[in-house]
Amino acid sequence: MENADIAKIFSDIADILEIREENPFRIRAYRNGALTLENLSERLAKIVERDPKQLRELPGIGEDLAAKIVEAVTTGKISFYEKLLTQIPRTLLDLMRIQGIGPRKARLFYKKLKVESIEDLEEAAKAGKLQNLPGMGKKSERKILQAIADFRGRDSKRFSLFRVLPHVEALVDYLKNGFKGIEVTPSGSVRRRKETIGDIDILVAGGNASKIMGHFVQYREVKNVLAKGETKSSIVLNNGLQVDVRVIGKGSHGSALHYFTGSKEHNVAIRDRAKRMGLKISEYGVFREKTGKRVGGKTEAEVFKAVGLSWIPPEMRENRGEIELAEKGELPKLIELSDMQGDLHMHTQASDGSHSIEEMALAAKKAGRKYVAITDHSKAVTVAHGLDEKQMLQHMKEIDKVNEKIDGIEVLKGVEVDILKEGLLDLEDAVLEKMDVVVGSIHSHFGMEEKAMTKRILQAIETGFVDIVGHPTGRLLGERSAYAVDMEKLMDAARSNHVALELNAYPNRLDLSDIYCKMARDKGVWLVISTDSHSTAQLENMIYGIYTARRGWLEKEHVLNTRPCAEFKKILHR
Ligand SMILES: [Zn+2]
Ligand SMILES: [Zn+2]
């Protein structure tokens, strides 16, 4: 099991214990444990392999949780969790995937109305049975119905890239270690770095196919084997992810990789193009249609070259115009992680982060950044202990101190200021004026109508204080849809007011999406990519922003924080 899976189980356990009204300390222990694992950059399996005792050095991991982690990485399950699952209806946990429903509400509905699933809940809400429960009303009942509809509208079976990639890496290692001289390459949406993944596709080139198949289905994390064939097998991992592995001959590696990387739309367009040129492209190679003569397929570059194109980066293969650019030799030089000099959104212990200013700055330096902006929350976000004017000024003094103390990274004074309901900012002008970087974000009233929401953000932009609009659509992948906003208008206003839009690299946000990144690129709107880190480990999430940026065709020049600090500041303070 990978870190994120164990974290998820710990948080499920906390939910179940809370539904059963068990000891609050125990519940909190599991929640804290889950949080620690989510923020851990090293693989738990590695730590256990080295010395399981080191687990106890992690914050919030005591003897009990450490033992469960060891059990999870060595056996692939946690028996305590399995046992708990037999004591409540398993579908009850699904309720908490509905926006606004936590363990307390789930317990209330379960106890009072025998609601055991999302279907039960919908039925109860439609029958008007929820509104009379304590703490509920007509409005909250309506909200729940809306949230259920939202939930159904999302593809809830998909996994975020963040949860999938560690498994892909572990699987590739496992397959490689078993055999010499084979090439193991992830393909499909994983290779295209899509924000969510349906299943994992892995290609193996070379080697003894039946031995590789035998090795694959014995992978430690296998929950069940769906199919085991001569050259293709499918398994389901303990966390529900499906993995397909195909073995192909080395001579077809390129054509197979292209074929299985997709996307479908891209492949169809390439095949049509080949046809017009008298060629046929399949996973086995490129062939002359008339004679059947094979003209390529060993490498992907060969496949593209056969149809008169330069090699297209996988992230761009969505048939959104990349083929036309490749034909003209005008593909963009996509942004890379090493281009990122600054990180302009992060939190410290002063609001809802876990580390100090100094710890964040030094960790960012280690991650390769040359400058950061510390952007704690403003006072409206009470759950995140947002700072008021006086506290903010004090905090800025602390930032000055850190700047004097440490070398090799510049720390900018910033804030993530709330954009209030009417478009006003949550701090006085006199304080905002003193900031190097002001990120303006929406954290409340997500349900406003598009017109009002657009007006709200535009008003914030027009105050002249906002440098960057943070997570501009507010979506949380698999949890909360984007709020309604007129993106054309927002982008036009950002451009004319010299305000940048953020690509928030937090793995369950990736906000802006790839499509909006491309739109910003086309419109000439400034972008920044920031991690919104709440701990030092999360500073490494910059790579997820880069994946999305590449899918949105962004180049270094489109992203302001690829520039040196002095230049960045000059642009900001027009
Ligand atoms: Zn935020
Ligand atoms: Zn934030």
mmCIF file of C-alpha atoms in Angstrom, residues 258-472:
data_model
loop_
_atom_site.group_PDB
_atom_site.id
_atom_site.type_symbol
_atom_site.label_atom_id
_atom_site.label_comp_id
_atom_site.label_asym_id
_atom_site.label_seq_id
_atom_site.Cartn_x
_atom_site.Cartn_y
_atom_site.Cartn_z
ATOM 1 C CA HIS A 258 1.861 5.727 -29.242
ATOM 2 C CA TYR A 259 -1.250 3.584 -29.604
ATOM 3 C CA PHE A 260 -1.758 2.960 -25.890
ATOM 4 C CA THR A 261 -0.843 6.475 -24.799
ATOM 5 C CA GLY A 262 -3.771 7.975 -26.691
ATOM 6 C CA SER A 263 -5.790 9.995 -26.346
ATOM 7 C CA LYS A 264 -8.390 8.323 -28.480
ATOM 8 C CA GLU A 265 -9.143 11.628 -30.238
ATOM 9 C CA HIS A 266 -5.470 12.171 -31.005
ATOM 10 C CA ASN A 267 -5.049 8.612 -32.319
ATOM 11 C CA VAL A 268 -8.072 8.853 -34.588
ATOM 12 C CA ALA A 269 -6.702 12.055 -36.112
ATOM 13 C CA ILE A 270 -3.260 10.483 -36.611
ATOM 14 C CA ARG A 271 -4.737 7.375 -38.230
ATOM 15 C CA ASP A 272 -6.858 9.486 -40.600
ATOM 16 C CA ARG A 273 -3.792 11.443 -41.544
ATOM 17 C CA ALA A 274 -1.859 8.223 -42.182
ATOM 18 C CA LYS A 275 -4.649 6.933 -44.370
ATOM 19 C CA ARG A 276 -4.536 10.058 -46.528
ATOM 20 C CA MET A 277 -0.830 9.374 -46.996
ATOM 21 C CA GLY A 278 -1.391 5.746 -48.029
ATOM 22 C CA LEU A 279 -0.225 4.396 -44.666
ATOM 23 C CA LYS A 280 -1.752 2.272 -41.951
ATOM 24 C CA ILE A 281 -0.860 2.737 -38.306
ATOM 25 C CA SER A 282 -1.589 0.147 -35.643
ATOM 26 C CA GLU A 283 -0.045 -0.858 -32.337
ATOM 27 C CA TYR A 284 2.273 -3.152 -34.330
ATOM 28 C CA GLY A 285 3.833 -0.530 -36.548
ATOM 29 C CA VAL A 286 3.441 1.753 -39.533
ATOM 30 C CA PHE A 287 2.749 -0.030 -42.843
ATOM 31 C CA ARG A 288 2.238 0.898 -46.497
ATOM 32 C CA GLU A 289 -1.421 0.318 -47.179
ATOM 33 C CA LYS A 290 -0.866 -1.183 -50.645
ATOM 34 C CA THR A 291 2.100 -3.464 -50.104
ATOM 35 C CA GLY A 292 1.862 -4.068 -46.377
ATOM 36 C CA LYS A 293 5.510 -3.125 -46.106
ATOM 37 C CA ARG A 294 6.513 -2.028 -42.649
ATOM 38 C CA VAL A 295 8.055 1.443 -42.559
ATOM 39 C CA GLY A 296 8.464 2.123 -38.854
ATOM 40 C CA GLY A 297 7.358 1.509 -35.287
ATOM 41 C CA LYS A 298 10.426 0.884 -33.195
ATOM 42 C CA THR A 299 10.320 4.337 -31.659
ATOM 43 C CA GLU A 300 7.545 6.889 -31.276
ATOM 44 C CA ALA A 301 9.569 9.433 -33.213
ATOM 45 C CA GLU A 302 9.516 7.005 -36.159
ATOM 46 C CA VAL A 303 5.727 6.828 -36.021
ATOM 47 C CA PHE A 304 5.339 10.601 -36.029
ATOM 48 C CA LYS A 305 7.991 11.008 -38.715
ATOM 49 C CA ALA A 306 6.193 8.541 -40.990
ATOM 50 C CA VAL A 307 3.202 10.895 -41.057
ATOM 51 C CA GLY A 308 5.319 14.008 -41.453
ATOM 52 C CA LEU A 309 5.205 15.219 -37.865
ATOM 53 C CA SER A 310 7.715 15.991 -35.159
ATOM 54 C CA TRP A 311 7.404 14.077 -31.882
ATOM 55 C CA ILE A 312 4.514 15.423 -29.805
ATOM 56 C CA PRO A 313 4.849 15.473 -26.000
ATOM 57 C CA PRO A 314 2.291 13.056 -24.469
ATOM 58 C CA GLU A 315 0.656 15.814 -22.396
ATOM 59 C CA MET A 316 -0.441 17.542 -25.615
ATOM 60 C CA ARG A 317 -1.995 14.533 -27.315
ATOM 61 C CA GLU A 318 -5.668 15.492 -27.062
ATOM 62 C CA ASN A 319 -6.284 16.616 -30.650
ATOM 63 C CA ARG A 320 -6.572 20.223 -29.585
ATOM 64 C CA GLY A 321 -4.427 21.520 -32.415
ATOM 65 C CA GLU A 322 -1.134 19.824 -31.572
ATOM 66 C CA ILE A 323 -1.030 17.873 -34.847
ATOM 67 C CA GLU A 324 -1.296 21.058 -36.903
ATOM 68 C CA LEU A 325 1.559 22.632 -34.920
ATOM 69 C CA ALA A 326 3.704 19.502 -35.225
ATOM 70 C CA GLU A 327 3.191 19.609 -38.985
ATOM 71 C CA LYS A 328 4.505 23.164 -39.143
ATOM 72 C CA GLY A 329 7.324 22.380 -36.714
ATOM 73 C CA GLU A 330 5.870 24.924 -34.298
ATOM 74 C CA LEU A 331 5.225 22.864 -31.173
ATOM 75 C CA PRO A 332 5.739 24.873 -27.985
ATOM 76 C CA LYS A 333 8.724 24.162 -25.792
ATOM 77 C CA LEU A 334 6.734 23.124 -22.741
ATOM 78 C CA ILE A 335 7.567 24.386 -19.269
ATOM 79 C CA GLU A 336 9.624 22.164 -16.952
ATOM 80 C CA LEU A 337 10.016 21.881 -13.206
ATOM 81 C CA SER A 338 13.542 23.268 -13.388
ATOM 82 C CA ASP A 339 12.122 26.504 -14.830
ATOM 83 C CA MET A 340 10.322 27.305 -11.579
ATOM 84 C CA GLN A 341 12.189 29.912 -9.554
ATOM 85 C CA GLY A 342 9.460 31.094 -7.205
ATOM 86 C CA ASP A 343 6.567 29.651 -5.222
ATOM 87 C CA LEU A 344 4.029 32.322 -4.359
ATOM 88 C CA HIS A 345 1.431 30.652 -2.163
ATOM 89 C CA MET A 346 2.096 28.872 1.130
ATOM 90 C CA HIS A 347 0.932 28.833 4.717
ATOM 91 C CA THR A 348 2.761 28.672 8.024
ATOM 92 C CA GLN A 349 1.858 27.916 11.626
ATOM 93 C CA ALA A 350 0.615 31.499 11.826
ATOM 94 C CA SER A 351 -2.593 30.327 10.075
ATOM 95 C CA ASP A 352 -3.336 26.712 9.112
ATOM 96 C CA GLY A 353 0.123 25.487 8.087
ATOM 97 C CA SER A 354 2.276 23.026 10.026
ATOM 98 C CA HIS A 355 5.697 24.680 9.812
ATOM 99 C CA SER A 356 7.424 27.992 10.546
ATOM 100 C CA ILE A 357 8.381 30.667 8.020
ATOM 101 C CA GLU A 358 12.002 29.592 8.233
ATOM 102 C CA GLU A 359 11.231 25.887 7.807
ATOM 103 C CA MET A 360 9.087 26.604 4.749
ATOM 104 C CA ALA A 361 11.725 28.848 3.189
ATOM 105 C CA LEU A 362 14.564 26.378 3.724
ATOM 106 C CA ALA A 363 12.485 23.485 2.381
ATOM 107 C CA ALA A 364 11.569 25.544 -0.699
ATOM 108 C CA LYS A 365 15.236 26.264 -1.243
ATOM 109 C CA LYS A 366 15.922 22.542 -1.080
ATOM 110 C CA ALA A 367 13.126 21.982 -3.617
ATOM 111 C CA GLY A 368 14.981 24.261 -6.026
ATOM 112 C CA ARG A 369 13.172 27.567 -5.560
ATOM 113 C CA LYS A 370 14.994 30.905 -5.393
ATOM 114 C CA TYR A 371 12.185 32.865 -3.762
ATOM 115 C CA VAL A 372 8.887 32.257 -1.988
ATOM 116 C CA ALA A 373 5.971 34.329 -0.795
ATOM 117 C CA ILE A 374 4.545 33.503 2.610
ATOM 118 C CA THR A 375 0.800 33.949 2.207
ATOM 119 C CA ASP A 376 -1.117 33.131 5.360
ATOM 120 C CA HIS A 377 -4.884 33.525 5.540
ATOM 121 C CA SER A 378 -6.679 36.723 6.458
ATOM 122 C CA LYS A 379 -9.137 36.956 9.322
ATOM 123 C CA ALA A 380 -12.355 35.921 7.542
ATOM 124 C CA VAL A 381 -11.146 32.322 7.381
ATOM 125 C CA THR A 382 -11.657 31.642 11.062
ATOM 126 C CA VAL A 383 -11.341 27.850 10.680
ATOM 127 C CA ALA A 384 -7.830 28.422 9.334
ATOM 128 C CA HIS A 385 -6.981 30.925 12.126
ATOM 129 C CA GLY A 386 -6.661 33.797 9.660
ATOM 130 C CA LEU A 387 -4.749 36.873 10.811
ATOM 131 C CA ASP A 388 -6.177 40.330 11.429
ATOM 132 C CA GLU A 389 -4.399 43.587 10.518
ATOM 133 C CA LYS A 390 -2.347 43.769 13.694
ATOM 134 C CA GLN A 391 -1.278 40.129 13.559
ATOM 135 C CA MET A 392 -0.436 40.478 9.886
ATOM 136 C CA LEU A 393 1.922 43.399 10.542
ATOM 137 C CA GLN A 394 3.621 41.396 13.287
ATOM 138 C CA HIS A 395 3.899 38.423 10.925
ATOM 139 C CA MET A 396 5.593 40.621 8.321
ATOM 140 C CA LYS A 397 8.224 41.572 10.885
ATOM 141 C CA GLU A 398 8.879 37.867 11.453
ATOM 142 C CA ILE A 399 9.367 37.433 7.709
ATOM 143 C CA ASP A 400 11.933 40.263 7.725
ATOM 144 C CA LYS A 401 13.810 38.490 10.491
ATOM 145 C CA VAL A 402 13.916 35.221 8.572
ATOM 146 C CA ASN A 403 15.157 37.049 5.487
ATOM 147 C CA GLU A 404 18.054 38.452 7.461
ATOM 148 C CA LYS A 405 18.869 35.086 8.953
ATOM 149 C CA ILE A 406 18.914 32.740 5.968
ATOM 150 C CA ASP A 407 20.681 32.745 2.588
ATOM 151 C CA GLY A 408 20.027 31.401 -0.839
ATOM 152 C CA ILE A 409 16.314 32.125 -0.911
ATOM 153 C CA GLU A 410 14.354 35.348 -0.748
ATOM 154 C CA VAL A 411 11.198 35.425 1.338
ATOM 155 C CA LEU A 412 8.509 37.812 0.139
ATOM 156 C CA LYS A 413 5.822 39.228 2.389
ATOM 157 C CA GLY A 414 2.464 38.059 1.203
ATOM 158 C CA VAL A 415 -1.069 37.223 2.162
ATOM 159 C CA GLU A 416 -3.896 35.076 0.864
ATOM 160 C CA VAL A 417 -6.588 37.633 1.437
ATOM 161 C CA ASP A 418 -10.207 36.586 1.281
ATOM 162 C CA ILE A 419 -12.401 38.051 -1.403
ATOM 163 C CA LEU A 420 -15.529 38.718 0.649
ATOM 164 C CA LYS A 421 -19.059 38.195 -0.569
ATOM 165 C CA GLU A 422 -19.395 41.673 -2.056
ATOM 166 C CA GLY A 423 -15.966 41.689 -3.686
ATOM 167 C CA LEU A 424 -14.226 43.606 -0.897
ATOM 168 C CA LEU A 425 -10.907 42.397 0.457
ATOM 169 C CA ASP A 426 -10.625 41.116 4.008
ATOM 170 C CA LEU A 427 -7.803 43.432 5.140
ATOM 171 C CA GLU A 428 -7.365 47.204 5.291
ATOM 172 C CA ASP A 429 -5.665 48.912 2.357
ATOM 173 C CA ALA A 430 -2.901 50.210 4.618
ATOM 174 C CA VAL A 431 -1.789 46.634 5.334
ATOM 175 C CA LEU A 432 -2.234 45.333 1.786
ATOM 176 C CA GLU A 433 -0.127 48.229 0.527
ATOM 177 C CA LYS A 434 2.857 46.986 2.498
ATOM 178 C CA MET A 435 2.751 43.484 0.980
ATOM 179 C CA ASP A 436 5.061 42.229 -1.758
ATOM 180 C CA VAL A 437 2.487 39.720 -3.025
ATOM 181 C CA VAL A 438 -1.280 39.716 -2.527
ATOM 182 C CA VAL A 439 -3.108 36.526 -3.487
ATOM 183 C CA GLY A 440 -6.875 37.107 -3.525
ATOM 184 C CA SER A 441 -8.984 33.980 -3.026
ATOM 185 C CA ILE A 442 -12.557 32.883 -2.523
ATOM 186 C CA HIS A 443 -13.220 30.615 0.446
ATOM 187 C CA SER A 444 -16.906 31.255 1.117
ATOM 188 C CA HIS A 445 -20.287 31.581 -0.596
ATOM 189 C CA PHE A 446 -19.342 29.158 -3.375
ATOM 190 C CA GLY A 447 -22.965 28.836 -4.426
ATOM 191 C CA MET A 448 -23.397 32.345 -5.872
ATOM 192 C CA GLU A 449 -24.835 32.710 -9.356
ATOM 193 C CA GLU A 450 -22.387 33.191 -12.190
ATOM 194 C CA LYS A 451 -23.127 36.869 -12.688
ATOM 195 C CA ALA A 452 -22.738 37.762 -9.028
ATOM 196 C CA MET A 453 -19.630 35.605 -8.626
ATOM 197 C CA THR A 454 -17.979 37.148 -11.685
ATOM 198 C CA LYS A 455 -18.790 40.633 -10.419
ATOM 199 C CA ARG A 456 -17.382 39.708 -7.010
ATOM 200 C CA ILE A 457 -14.006 38.628 -8.409
ATOM 201 C CA LEU A 458 -13.826 41.485 -10.899
ATOM 202 C CA GLN A 459 -14.424 43.950 -8.101
ATOM 203 C CA ALA A 460 -11.574 42.422 -6.121
ATOM 204 C CA ILE A 461 -9.300 42.641 -9.150
ATOM 205 C CA GLU A 462 -10.239 46.269 -9.677
ATOM 206 C CA THR A 463 -9.272 47.289 -6.144
ATOM 207 C CA GLY A 464 -5.721 47.402 -7.483
ATOM 208 C CA PHE A 465 -4.388 45.445 -4.522
ATOM 209 C CA VAL A 466 -4.677 41.904 -5.812
ATOM 210 C CA ASP A 467 -1.597 40.620 -7.671
ATOM 211 C CA ILE A 468 -2.759 37.049 -8.147
ATOM 212 C CA VAL A 469 -6.194 35.409 -8.108
ATOM 213 C CA GLY A 470 -5.723 32.201 -6.096
ATOM 214 C CA HIS A 471 -7.305 28.882 -7.175
ATOM 215 C CA PRO A 472 -9.558 30.805 -9.575
#
